[in-house]
PDB file of C-alpha atoms in Angstrom:
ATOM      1  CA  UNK N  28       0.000   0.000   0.000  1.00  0.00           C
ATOM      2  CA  UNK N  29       1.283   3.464  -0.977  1.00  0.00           C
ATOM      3  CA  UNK N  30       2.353   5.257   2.584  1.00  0.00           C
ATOM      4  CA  UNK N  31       0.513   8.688   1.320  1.00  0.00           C
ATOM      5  CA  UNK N  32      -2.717   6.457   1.676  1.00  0.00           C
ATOM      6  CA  UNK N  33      -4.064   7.273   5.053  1.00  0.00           C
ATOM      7  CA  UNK N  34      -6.884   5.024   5.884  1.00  0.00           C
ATOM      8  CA  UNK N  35      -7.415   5.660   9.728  1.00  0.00           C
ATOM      9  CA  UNK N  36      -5.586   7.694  12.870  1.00  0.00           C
ATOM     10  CA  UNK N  37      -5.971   6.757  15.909  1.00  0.00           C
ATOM     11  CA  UNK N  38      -7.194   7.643  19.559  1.00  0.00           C
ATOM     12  CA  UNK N  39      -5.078   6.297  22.456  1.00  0.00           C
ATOM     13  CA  UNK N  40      -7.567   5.734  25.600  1.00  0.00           C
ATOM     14  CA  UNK N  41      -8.240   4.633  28.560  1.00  0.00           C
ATOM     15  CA  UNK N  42     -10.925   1.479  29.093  1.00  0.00           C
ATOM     16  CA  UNK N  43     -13.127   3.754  31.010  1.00  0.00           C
ATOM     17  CA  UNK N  44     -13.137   6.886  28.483  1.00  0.00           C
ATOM     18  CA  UNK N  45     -12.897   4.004  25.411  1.00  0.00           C
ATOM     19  CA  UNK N  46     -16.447   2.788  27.062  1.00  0.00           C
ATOM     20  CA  UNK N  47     -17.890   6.583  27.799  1.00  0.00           C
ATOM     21  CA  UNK N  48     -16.891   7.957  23.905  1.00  0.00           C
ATOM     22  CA  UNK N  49     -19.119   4.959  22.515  1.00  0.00           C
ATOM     23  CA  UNK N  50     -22.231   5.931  24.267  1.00  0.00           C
ATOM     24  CA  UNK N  51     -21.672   8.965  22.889  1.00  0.00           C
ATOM     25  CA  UNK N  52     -22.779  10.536  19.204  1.00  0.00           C
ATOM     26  CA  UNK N  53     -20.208  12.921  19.481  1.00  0.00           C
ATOM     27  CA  UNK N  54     -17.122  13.660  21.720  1.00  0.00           C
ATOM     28  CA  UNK N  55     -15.280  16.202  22.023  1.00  0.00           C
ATOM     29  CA  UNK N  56     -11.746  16.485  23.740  1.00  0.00           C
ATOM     30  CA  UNK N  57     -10.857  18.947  26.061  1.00  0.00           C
ATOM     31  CA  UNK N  58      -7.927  19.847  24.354  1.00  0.00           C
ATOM     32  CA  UNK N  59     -10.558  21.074  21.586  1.00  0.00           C
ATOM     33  CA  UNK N  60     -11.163  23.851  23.890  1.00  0.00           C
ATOM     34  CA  UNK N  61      -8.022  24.683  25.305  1.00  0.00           C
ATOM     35  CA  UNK N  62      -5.853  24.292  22.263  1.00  0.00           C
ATOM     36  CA  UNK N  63      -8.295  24.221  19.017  1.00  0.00           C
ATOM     37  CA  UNK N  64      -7.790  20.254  18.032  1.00  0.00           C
ATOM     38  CA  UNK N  65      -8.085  16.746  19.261  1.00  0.00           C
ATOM     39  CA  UNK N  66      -4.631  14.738  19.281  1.00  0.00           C
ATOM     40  CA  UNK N  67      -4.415  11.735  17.206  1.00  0.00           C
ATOM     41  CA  UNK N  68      -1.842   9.719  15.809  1.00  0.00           C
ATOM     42  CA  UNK N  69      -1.197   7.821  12.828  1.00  0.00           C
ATOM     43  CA  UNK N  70      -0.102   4.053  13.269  1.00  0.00           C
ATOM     44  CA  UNK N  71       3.690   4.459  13.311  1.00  0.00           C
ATOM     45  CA  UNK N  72       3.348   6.880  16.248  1.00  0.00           C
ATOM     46  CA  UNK N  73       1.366   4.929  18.640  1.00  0.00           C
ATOM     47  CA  UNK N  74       4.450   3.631  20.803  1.00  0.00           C
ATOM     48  CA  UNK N  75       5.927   6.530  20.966  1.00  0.00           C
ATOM     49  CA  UNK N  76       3.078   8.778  22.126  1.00  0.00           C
ATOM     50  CA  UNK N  77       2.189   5.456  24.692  1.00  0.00           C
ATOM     51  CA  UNK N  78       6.034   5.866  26.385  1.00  0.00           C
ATOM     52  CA  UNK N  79       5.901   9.665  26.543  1.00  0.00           C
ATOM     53  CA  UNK N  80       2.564  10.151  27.541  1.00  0.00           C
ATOM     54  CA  UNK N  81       1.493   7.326  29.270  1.00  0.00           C
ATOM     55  CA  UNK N  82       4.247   5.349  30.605  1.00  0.00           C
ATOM     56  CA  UNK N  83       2.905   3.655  33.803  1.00  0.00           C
ATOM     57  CA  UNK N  84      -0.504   2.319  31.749  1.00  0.00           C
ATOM     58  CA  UNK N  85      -0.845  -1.319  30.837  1.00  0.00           C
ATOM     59  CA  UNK N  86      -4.515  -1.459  29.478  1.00  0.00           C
ATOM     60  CA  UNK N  87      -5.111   1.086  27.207  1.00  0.00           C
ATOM     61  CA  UNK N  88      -7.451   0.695  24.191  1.00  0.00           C
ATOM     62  CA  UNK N  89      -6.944   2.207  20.617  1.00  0.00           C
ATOM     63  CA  UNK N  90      -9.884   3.734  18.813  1.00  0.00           C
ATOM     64  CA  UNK N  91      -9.698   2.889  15.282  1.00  0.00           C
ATOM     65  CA  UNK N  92     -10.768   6.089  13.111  1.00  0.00           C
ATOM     66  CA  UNK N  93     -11.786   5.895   9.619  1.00  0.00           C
ATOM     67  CA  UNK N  94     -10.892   9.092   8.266  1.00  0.00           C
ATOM     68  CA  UNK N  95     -13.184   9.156   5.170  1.00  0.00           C
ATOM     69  CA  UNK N  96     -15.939   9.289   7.786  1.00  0.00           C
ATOM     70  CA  UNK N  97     -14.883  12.422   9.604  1.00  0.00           C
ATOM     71  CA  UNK N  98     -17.490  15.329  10.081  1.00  0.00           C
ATOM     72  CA  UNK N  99     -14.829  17.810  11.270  1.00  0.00           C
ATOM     73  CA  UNK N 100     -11.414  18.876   9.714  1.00  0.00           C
ATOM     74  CA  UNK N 101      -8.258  16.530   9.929  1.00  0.00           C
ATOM     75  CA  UNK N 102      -5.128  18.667   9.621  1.00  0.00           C
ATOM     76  CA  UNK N 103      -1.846  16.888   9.340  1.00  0.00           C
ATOM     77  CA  UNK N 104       0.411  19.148  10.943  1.00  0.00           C
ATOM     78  CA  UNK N 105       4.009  19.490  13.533  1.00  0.00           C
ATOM     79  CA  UNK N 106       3.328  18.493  17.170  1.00  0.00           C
ATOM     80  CA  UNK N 107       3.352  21.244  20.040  1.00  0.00           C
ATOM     81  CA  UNK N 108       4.512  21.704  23.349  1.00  0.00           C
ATOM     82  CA  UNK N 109       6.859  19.893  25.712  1.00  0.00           C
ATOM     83  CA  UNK N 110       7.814  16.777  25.729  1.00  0.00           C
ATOM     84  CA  UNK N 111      10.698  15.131  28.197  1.00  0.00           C
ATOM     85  CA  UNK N 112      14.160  15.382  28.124  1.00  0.00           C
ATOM     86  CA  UNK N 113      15.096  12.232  26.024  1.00  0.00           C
ATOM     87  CA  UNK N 114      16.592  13.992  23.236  1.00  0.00           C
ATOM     88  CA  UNK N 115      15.430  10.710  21.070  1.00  0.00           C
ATOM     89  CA  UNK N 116      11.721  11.295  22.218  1.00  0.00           C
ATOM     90  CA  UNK N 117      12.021  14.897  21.096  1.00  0.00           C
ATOM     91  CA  UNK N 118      13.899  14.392  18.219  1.00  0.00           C
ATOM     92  CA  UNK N 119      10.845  12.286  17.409  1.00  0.00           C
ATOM     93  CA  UNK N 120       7.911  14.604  18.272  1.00  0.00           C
ATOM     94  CA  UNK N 121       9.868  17.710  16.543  1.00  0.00           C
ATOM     95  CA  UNK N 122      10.169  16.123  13.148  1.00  0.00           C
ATOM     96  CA  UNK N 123       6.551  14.160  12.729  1.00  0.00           C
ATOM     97  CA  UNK N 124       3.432  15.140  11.205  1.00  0.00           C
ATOM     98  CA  UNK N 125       0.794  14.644  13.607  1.00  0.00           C
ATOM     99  CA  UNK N 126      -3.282  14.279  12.764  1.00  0.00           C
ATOM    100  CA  UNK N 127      -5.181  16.894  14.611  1.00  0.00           C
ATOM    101  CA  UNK N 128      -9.015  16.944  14.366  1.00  0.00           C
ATOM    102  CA  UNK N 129     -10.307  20.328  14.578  1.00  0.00           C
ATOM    103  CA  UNK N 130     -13.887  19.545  16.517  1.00  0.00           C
ATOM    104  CA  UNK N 131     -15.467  17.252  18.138  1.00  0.00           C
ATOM    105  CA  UNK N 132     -15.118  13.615  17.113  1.00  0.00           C
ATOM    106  CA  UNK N 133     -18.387  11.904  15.374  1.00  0.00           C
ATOM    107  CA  UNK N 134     -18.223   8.214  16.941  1.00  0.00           C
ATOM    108  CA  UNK N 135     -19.757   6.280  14.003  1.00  0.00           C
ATOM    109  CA  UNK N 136     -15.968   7.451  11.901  1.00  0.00           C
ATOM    110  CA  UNK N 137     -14.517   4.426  14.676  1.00  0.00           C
ATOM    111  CA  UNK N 138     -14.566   1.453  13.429  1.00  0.00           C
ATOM    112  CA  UNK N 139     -12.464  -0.646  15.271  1.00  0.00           C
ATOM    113  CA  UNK N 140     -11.224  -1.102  19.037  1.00  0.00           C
ATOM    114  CA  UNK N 141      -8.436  -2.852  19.775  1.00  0.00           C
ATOM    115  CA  UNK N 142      -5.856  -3.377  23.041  1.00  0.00           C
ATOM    116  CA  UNK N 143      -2.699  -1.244  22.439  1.00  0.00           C
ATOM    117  CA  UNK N 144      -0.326  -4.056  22.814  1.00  0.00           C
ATOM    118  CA  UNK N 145      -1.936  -5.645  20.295  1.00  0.00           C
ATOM    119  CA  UNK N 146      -1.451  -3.112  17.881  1.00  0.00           C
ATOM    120  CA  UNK N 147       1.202  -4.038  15.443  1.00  0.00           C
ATOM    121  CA  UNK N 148       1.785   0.011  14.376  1.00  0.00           C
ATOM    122  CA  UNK N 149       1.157  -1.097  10.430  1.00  0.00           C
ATOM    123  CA  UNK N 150      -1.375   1.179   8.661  1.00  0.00           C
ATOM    124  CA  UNK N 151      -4.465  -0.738   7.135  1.00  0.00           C
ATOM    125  CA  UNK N 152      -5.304  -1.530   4.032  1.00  0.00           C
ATOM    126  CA  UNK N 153      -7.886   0.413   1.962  1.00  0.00           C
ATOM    127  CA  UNK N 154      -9.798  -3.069   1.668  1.00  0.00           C
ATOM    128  CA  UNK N 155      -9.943  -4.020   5.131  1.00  0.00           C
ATOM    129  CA  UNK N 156     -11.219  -0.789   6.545  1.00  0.00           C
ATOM    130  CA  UNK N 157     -14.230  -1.279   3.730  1.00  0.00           C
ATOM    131  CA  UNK N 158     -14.906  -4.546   5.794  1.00  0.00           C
ATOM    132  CA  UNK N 159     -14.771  -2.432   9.225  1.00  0.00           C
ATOM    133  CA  UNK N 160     -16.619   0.391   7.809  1.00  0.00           C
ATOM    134  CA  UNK N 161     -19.381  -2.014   6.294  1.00  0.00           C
ATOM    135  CA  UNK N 162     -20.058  -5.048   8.384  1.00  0.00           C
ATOM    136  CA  UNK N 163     -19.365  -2.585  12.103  1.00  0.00           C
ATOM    137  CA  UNK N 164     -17.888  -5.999  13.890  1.00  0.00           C
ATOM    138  CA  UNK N 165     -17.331  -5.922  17.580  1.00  0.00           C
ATOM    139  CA  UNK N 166     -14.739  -7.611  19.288  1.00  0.00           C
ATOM    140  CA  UNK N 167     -14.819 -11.297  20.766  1.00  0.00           C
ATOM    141  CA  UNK N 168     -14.401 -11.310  24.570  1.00  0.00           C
ATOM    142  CA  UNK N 169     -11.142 -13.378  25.494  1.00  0.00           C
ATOM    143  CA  UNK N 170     -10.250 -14.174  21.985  1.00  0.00           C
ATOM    144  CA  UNK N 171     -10.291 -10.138  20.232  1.00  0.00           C
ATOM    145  CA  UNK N 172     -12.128 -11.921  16.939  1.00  0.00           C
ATOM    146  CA  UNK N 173     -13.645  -9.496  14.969  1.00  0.00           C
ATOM    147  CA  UNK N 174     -16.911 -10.477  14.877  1.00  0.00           C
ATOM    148  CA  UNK N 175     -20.706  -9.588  13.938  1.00  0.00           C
ATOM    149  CA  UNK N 176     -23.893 -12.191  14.975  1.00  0.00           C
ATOM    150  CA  UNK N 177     -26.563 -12.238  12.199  1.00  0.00           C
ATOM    151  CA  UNK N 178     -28.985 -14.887  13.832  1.00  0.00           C
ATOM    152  CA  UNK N 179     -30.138 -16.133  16.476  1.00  0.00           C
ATOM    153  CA  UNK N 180     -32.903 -18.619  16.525  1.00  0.00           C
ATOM    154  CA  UNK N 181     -36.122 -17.440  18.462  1.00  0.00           C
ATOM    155  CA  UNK N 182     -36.952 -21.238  18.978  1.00  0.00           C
ATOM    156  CA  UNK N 183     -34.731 -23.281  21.997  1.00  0.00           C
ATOM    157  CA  UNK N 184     -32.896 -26.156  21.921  1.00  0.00           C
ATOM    158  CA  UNK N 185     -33.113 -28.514  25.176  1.00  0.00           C
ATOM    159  CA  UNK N 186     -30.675 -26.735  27.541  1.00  0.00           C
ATOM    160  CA  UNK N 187     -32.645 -23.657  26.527  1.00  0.00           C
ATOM    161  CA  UNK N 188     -30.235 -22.028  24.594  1.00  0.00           C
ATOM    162  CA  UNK N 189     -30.641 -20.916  20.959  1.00  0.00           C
ATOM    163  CA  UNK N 190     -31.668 -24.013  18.207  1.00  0.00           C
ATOM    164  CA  UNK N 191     -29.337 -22.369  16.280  1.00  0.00           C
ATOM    165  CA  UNK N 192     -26.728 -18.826  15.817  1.00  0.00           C
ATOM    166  CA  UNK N 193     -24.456 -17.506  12.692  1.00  0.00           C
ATOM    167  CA  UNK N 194     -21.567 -15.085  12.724  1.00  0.00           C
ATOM    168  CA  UNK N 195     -19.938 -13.439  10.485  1.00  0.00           C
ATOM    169  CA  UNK N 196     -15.596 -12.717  11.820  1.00  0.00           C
ATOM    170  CA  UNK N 197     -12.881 -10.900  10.026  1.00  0.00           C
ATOM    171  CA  UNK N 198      -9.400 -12.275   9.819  1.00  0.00           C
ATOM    172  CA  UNK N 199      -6.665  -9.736   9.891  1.00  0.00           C
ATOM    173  CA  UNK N 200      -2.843  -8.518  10.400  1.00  0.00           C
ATOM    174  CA  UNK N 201      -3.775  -4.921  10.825  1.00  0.00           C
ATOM    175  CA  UNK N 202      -5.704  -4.592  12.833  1.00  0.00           C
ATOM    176  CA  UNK N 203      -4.852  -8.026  14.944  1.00  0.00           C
ATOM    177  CA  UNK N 204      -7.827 -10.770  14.590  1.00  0.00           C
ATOM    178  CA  UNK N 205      -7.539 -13.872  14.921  1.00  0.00           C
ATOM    179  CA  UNK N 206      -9.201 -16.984  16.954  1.00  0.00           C
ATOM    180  CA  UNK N 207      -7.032 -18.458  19.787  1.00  0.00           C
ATOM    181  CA  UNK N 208      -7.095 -22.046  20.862  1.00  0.00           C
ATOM    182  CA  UNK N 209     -10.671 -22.780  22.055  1.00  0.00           C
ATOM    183  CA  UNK N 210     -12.754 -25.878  21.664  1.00  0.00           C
ATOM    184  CA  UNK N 211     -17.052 -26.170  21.808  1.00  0.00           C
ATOM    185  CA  UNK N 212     -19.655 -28.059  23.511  1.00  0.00           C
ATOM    186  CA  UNK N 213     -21.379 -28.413  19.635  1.00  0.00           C
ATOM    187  CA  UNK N 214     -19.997 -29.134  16.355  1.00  0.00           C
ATOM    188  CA  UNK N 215     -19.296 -25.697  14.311  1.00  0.00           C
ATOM    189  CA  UNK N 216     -19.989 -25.170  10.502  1.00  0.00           C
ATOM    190  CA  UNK N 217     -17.281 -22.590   8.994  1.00  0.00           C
ATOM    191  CA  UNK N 218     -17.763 -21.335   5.435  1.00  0.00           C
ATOM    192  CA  UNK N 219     -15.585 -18.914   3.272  1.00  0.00           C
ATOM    193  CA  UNK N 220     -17.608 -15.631   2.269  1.00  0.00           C
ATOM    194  CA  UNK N 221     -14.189 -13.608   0.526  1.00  0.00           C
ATOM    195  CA  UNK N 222     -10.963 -12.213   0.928  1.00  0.00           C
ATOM    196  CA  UNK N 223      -7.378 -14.158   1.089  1.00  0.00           C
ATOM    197  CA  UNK N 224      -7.098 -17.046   3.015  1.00  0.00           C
ATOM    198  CA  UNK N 225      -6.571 -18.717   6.266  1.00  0.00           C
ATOM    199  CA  UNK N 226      -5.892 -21.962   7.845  1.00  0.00           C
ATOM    200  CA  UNK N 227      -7.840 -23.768  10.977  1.00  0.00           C
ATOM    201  CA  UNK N 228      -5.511 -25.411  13.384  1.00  0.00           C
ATOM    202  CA  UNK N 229      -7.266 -28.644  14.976  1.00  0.00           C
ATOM    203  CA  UNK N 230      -5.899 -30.351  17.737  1.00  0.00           C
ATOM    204  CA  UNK N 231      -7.884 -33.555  18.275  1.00  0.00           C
ATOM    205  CA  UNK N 232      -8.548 -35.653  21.866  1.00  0.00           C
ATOM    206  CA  UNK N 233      -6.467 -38.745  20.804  1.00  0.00           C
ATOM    207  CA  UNK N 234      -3.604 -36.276  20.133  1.00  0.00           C
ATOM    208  CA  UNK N 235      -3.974 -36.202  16.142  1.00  0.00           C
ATOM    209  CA  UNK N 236      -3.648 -33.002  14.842  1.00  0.00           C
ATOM    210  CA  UNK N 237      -4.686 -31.006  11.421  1.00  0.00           C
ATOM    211  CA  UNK N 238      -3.980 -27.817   9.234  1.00  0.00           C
ATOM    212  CA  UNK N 239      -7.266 -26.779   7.210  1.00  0.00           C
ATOM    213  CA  UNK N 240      -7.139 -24.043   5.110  1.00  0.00           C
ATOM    214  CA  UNK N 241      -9.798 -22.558   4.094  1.00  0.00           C
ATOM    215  CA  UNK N 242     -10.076 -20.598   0.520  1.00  0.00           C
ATOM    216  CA  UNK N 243     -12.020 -20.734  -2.696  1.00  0.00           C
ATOM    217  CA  UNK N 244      -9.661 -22.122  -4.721  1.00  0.00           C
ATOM    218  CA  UNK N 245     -10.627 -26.009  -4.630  1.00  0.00           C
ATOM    219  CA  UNK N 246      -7.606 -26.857  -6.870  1.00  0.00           C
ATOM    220  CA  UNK N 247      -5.199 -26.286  -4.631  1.00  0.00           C
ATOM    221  CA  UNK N 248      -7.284 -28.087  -1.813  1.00  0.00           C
ATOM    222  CA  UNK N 249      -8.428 -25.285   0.173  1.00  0.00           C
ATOM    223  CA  UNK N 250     -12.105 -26.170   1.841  1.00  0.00           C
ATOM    224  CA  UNK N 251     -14.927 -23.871   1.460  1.00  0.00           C
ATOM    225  CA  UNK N 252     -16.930 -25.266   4.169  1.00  0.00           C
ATOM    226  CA  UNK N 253     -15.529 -27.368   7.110  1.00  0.00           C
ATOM    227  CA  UNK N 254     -17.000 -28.471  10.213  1.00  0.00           C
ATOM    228  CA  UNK N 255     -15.235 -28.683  13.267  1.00  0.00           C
ATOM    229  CA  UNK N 256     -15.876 -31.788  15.515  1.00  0.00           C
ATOM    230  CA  UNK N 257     -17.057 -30.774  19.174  1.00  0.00           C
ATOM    231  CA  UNK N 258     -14.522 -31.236  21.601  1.00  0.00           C
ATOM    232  CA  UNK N 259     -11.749 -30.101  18.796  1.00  0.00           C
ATOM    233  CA  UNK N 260      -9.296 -27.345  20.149  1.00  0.00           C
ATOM    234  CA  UNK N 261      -9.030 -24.964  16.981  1.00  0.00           C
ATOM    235  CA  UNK N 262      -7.641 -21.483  16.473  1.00  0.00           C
ATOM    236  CA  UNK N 263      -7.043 -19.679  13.113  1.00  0.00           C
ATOM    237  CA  UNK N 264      -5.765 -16.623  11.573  1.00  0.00           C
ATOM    238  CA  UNK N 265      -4.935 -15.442   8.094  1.00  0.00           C
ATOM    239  CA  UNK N 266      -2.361 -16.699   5.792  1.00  0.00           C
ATOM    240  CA  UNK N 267       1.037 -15.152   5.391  1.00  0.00           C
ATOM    241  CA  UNK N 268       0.492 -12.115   2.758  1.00  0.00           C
ATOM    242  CA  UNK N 269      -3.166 -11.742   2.892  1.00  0.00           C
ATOM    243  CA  UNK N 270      -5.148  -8.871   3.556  1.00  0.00           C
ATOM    244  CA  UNK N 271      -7.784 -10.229   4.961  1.00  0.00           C
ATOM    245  CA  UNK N 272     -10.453 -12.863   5.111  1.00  0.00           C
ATOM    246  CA  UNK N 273     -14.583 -12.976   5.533  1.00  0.00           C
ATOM    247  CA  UNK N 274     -15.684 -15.927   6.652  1.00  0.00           C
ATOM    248  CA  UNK N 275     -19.286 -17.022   8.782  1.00  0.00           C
ATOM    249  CA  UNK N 276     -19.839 -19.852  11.461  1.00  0.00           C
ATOM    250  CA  UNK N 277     -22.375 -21.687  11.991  1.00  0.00           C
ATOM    251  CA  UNK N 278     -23.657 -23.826  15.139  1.00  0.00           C
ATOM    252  CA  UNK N 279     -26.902 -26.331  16.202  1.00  0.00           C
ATOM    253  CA  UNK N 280     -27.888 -25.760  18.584  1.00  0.00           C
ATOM    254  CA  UNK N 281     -26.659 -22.012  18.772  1.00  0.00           C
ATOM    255  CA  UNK N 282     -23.414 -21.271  20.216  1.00  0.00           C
ATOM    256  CA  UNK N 283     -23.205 -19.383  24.096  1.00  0.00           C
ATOM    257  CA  UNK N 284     -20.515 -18.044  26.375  1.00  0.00           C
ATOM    258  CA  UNK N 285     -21.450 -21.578  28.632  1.00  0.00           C
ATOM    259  CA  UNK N 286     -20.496 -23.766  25.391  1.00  0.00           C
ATOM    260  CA  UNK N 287     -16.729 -22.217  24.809  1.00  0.00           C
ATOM    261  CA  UNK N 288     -13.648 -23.156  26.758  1.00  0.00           C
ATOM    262  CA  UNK N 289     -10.551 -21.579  25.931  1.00  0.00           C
ATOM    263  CA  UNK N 290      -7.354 -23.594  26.033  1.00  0.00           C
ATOM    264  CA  UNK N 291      -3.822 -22.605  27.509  1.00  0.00           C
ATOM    265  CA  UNK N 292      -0.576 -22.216  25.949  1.00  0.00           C
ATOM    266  CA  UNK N 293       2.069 -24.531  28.348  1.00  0.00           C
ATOM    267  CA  UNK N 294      -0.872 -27.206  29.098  1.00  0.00           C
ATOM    268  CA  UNK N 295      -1.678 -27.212  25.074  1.00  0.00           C
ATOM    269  CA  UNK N 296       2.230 -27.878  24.271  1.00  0.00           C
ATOM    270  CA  UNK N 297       2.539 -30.900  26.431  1.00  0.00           C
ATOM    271  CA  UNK N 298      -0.246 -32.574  24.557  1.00  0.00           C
ATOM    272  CA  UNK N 299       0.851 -31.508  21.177  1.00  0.00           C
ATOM    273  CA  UNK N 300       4.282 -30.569  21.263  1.00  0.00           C
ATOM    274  CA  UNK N 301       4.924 -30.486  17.334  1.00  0.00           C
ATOM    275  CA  UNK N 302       2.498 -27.440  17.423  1.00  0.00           C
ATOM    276  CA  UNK N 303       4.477 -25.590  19.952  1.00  0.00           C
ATOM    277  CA  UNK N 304       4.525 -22.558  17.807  1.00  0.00           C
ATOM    278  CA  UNK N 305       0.789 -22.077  16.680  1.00  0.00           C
ATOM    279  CA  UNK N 306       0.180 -22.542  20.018  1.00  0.00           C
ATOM    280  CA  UNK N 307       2.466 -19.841  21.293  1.00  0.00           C
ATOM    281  CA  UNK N 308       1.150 -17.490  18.408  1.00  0.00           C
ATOM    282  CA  UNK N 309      -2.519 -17.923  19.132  1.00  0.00           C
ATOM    283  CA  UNK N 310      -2.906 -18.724  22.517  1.00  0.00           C
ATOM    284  CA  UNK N 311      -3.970 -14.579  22.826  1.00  0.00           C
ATOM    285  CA  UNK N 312      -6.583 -15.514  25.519  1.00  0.00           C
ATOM    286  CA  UNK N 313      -4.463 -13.979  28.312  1.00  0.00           C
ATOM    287  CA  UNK N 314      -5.065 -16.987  30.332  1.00  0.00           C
ATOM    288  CA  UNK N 315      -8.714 -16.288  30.347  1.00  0.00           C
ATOM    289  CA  UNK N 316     -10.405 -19.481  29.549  1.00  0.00           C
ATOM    290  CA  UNK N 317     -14.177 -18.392  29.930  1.00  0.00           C
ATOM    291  CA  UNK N 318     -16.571 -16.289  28.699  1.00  0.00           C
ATOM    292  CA  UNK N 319     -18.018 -13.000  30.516  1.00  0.00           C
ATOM    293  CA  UNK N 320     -20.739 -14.258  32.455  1.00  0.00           C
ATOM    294  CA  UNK N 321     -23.940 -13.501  30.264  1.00  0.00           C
ATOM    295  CA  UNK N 322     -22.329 -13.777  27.209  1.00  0.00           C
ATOM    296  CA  UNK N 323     -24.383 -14.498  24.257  1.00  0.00           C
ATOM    297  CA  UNK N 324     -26.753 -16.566  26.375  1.00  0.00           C
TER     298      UNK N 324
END
């Protein structure tokens, strides 16, 4: 992607200001008043603005902005005021071109939130903030899956959960989404909907294990549909190169927070050791292996 092509800035928050700007229509900084603008930052300066600014927080969120969706000005422009006295941080602040939104911030231009240290500082693609912009996922709890539920059945099943849910997740390197290692109560349908591909890792109870991936191009084997097995740890994540991927699940009866276990990294390696390093790379759960109580029940 050309670097002139600036898809989104970004918003560096806390969890409790992240949650108050989304109830909001429109928020405006207090910096707006005091100083005329609202700082933002383009990808490549998150870190740097997180260690001068904010250098004892661990849990910050980043608001992803779509910039074609902006109601008030966005000025690229030199960054003011003082800084510290590392003459690297300086050197840094003095010579970049920072975004600076002049008015209040409409919340429907975010289209994404994602963790900070998560954030891989790469700007994204003009394709995969069309997905963001369209489709308006949320985020997974525990796994950070970009995500949007299109059904629900009204009727029950016998533990009085749905008959039956679908989903439609994005797969992504910027921003971050992916599934970590997780396994279900039911068996799970996935399809392929568009976009590059990606590959389902399977680890199965007799210690068997399996690479899907999952594409449209059925000459070079990839699946278009699969179904994962119940019981079946799986994770997944795009394929080296790609953009990103659309793809929809599918589960009967419906899938809830009660039905979803997520696995952990060392205990995962010592029953499948020749998948150390998936497991490493998707094991993202934060050693949270449940889902908020409530969830999707």
């Amino acid at each position: 992607m050309p670097s002139d092509i600036k898809t989104c800035v970004f918003c560096i928050a806390s969890p409790e200001l992240t949650a108050d700007i989304l109830q909001q229509t429109e928020y405006e900084h207090p910096s707006v008043k005091e100083e005329g603008f609202m700082h933002l930052c383009q990808p490549h300066q998150v870190s740097e603005v997180v260690n001068a600014f904010y250098p004892e927080e661990t849990d910050l969120k980043l608001l992803v902005i779509d910039v074609s969706l902006l109601n008030a000005e966005l000025i690229y422009e030199g960054a003011v005021g003082d800084f510290n006295d590392d003459d690297l941080v300086s050197a840094f602040f003095s010579t970049e071109s920072f975004p600076h939104l002049y008015g209040a911030l409409n919340v429907d231009a975010i289209v994404d939130v994602v963790d900070v240290s998560r954030f891989n500082q790469k700007p994204i693609h003009p394709d995969t903030v069309a997905m963001l912009r369209h489709y308006r996922f949320e985020r997974l709890p525990v796994e950070g899956t970009l995500f949007k539920s299109t059904w629900r059945a009204e009727q029950k099943s016998i533990d009085k959960g749905p008959a039956g849910t679908a989903m439609i997740g994005l797969y992504a390197n910027e921003p971050e989404s992916v599934s970590c290692f997780h396994k279900l109560d039911f068996d799970e349908v996935w399809h392929v909907y568009g976009g590059d591909t990606f590959t389902l890792y399977l680890l199965y109870p007799d210690g068997t294990t399996e690479d899907v991936v999952m594409g449209s191009n059925i000459a070079e084997g990839e699946q278009i549909q699969y179904v994962i097995p119940a019981g079946v740890w799986q994770a997944g994540c795009l394929n080296e190169g790609g953009r990103y991927a659309l793809f929809g699940c599918t589960m009967a009866p419906g899938f809830t927070g009660t039905c979803f276990e997520a696995g952990l990294a060392d205990e995962l390696i010592k029953q499948y050791p020749n998948k150390t390093d998936i497991i490493k790379k998707l094991s993202v759960n934060e050693h949270e292996t449940t889902m908020p109580q409530g969830f999707a029940n």
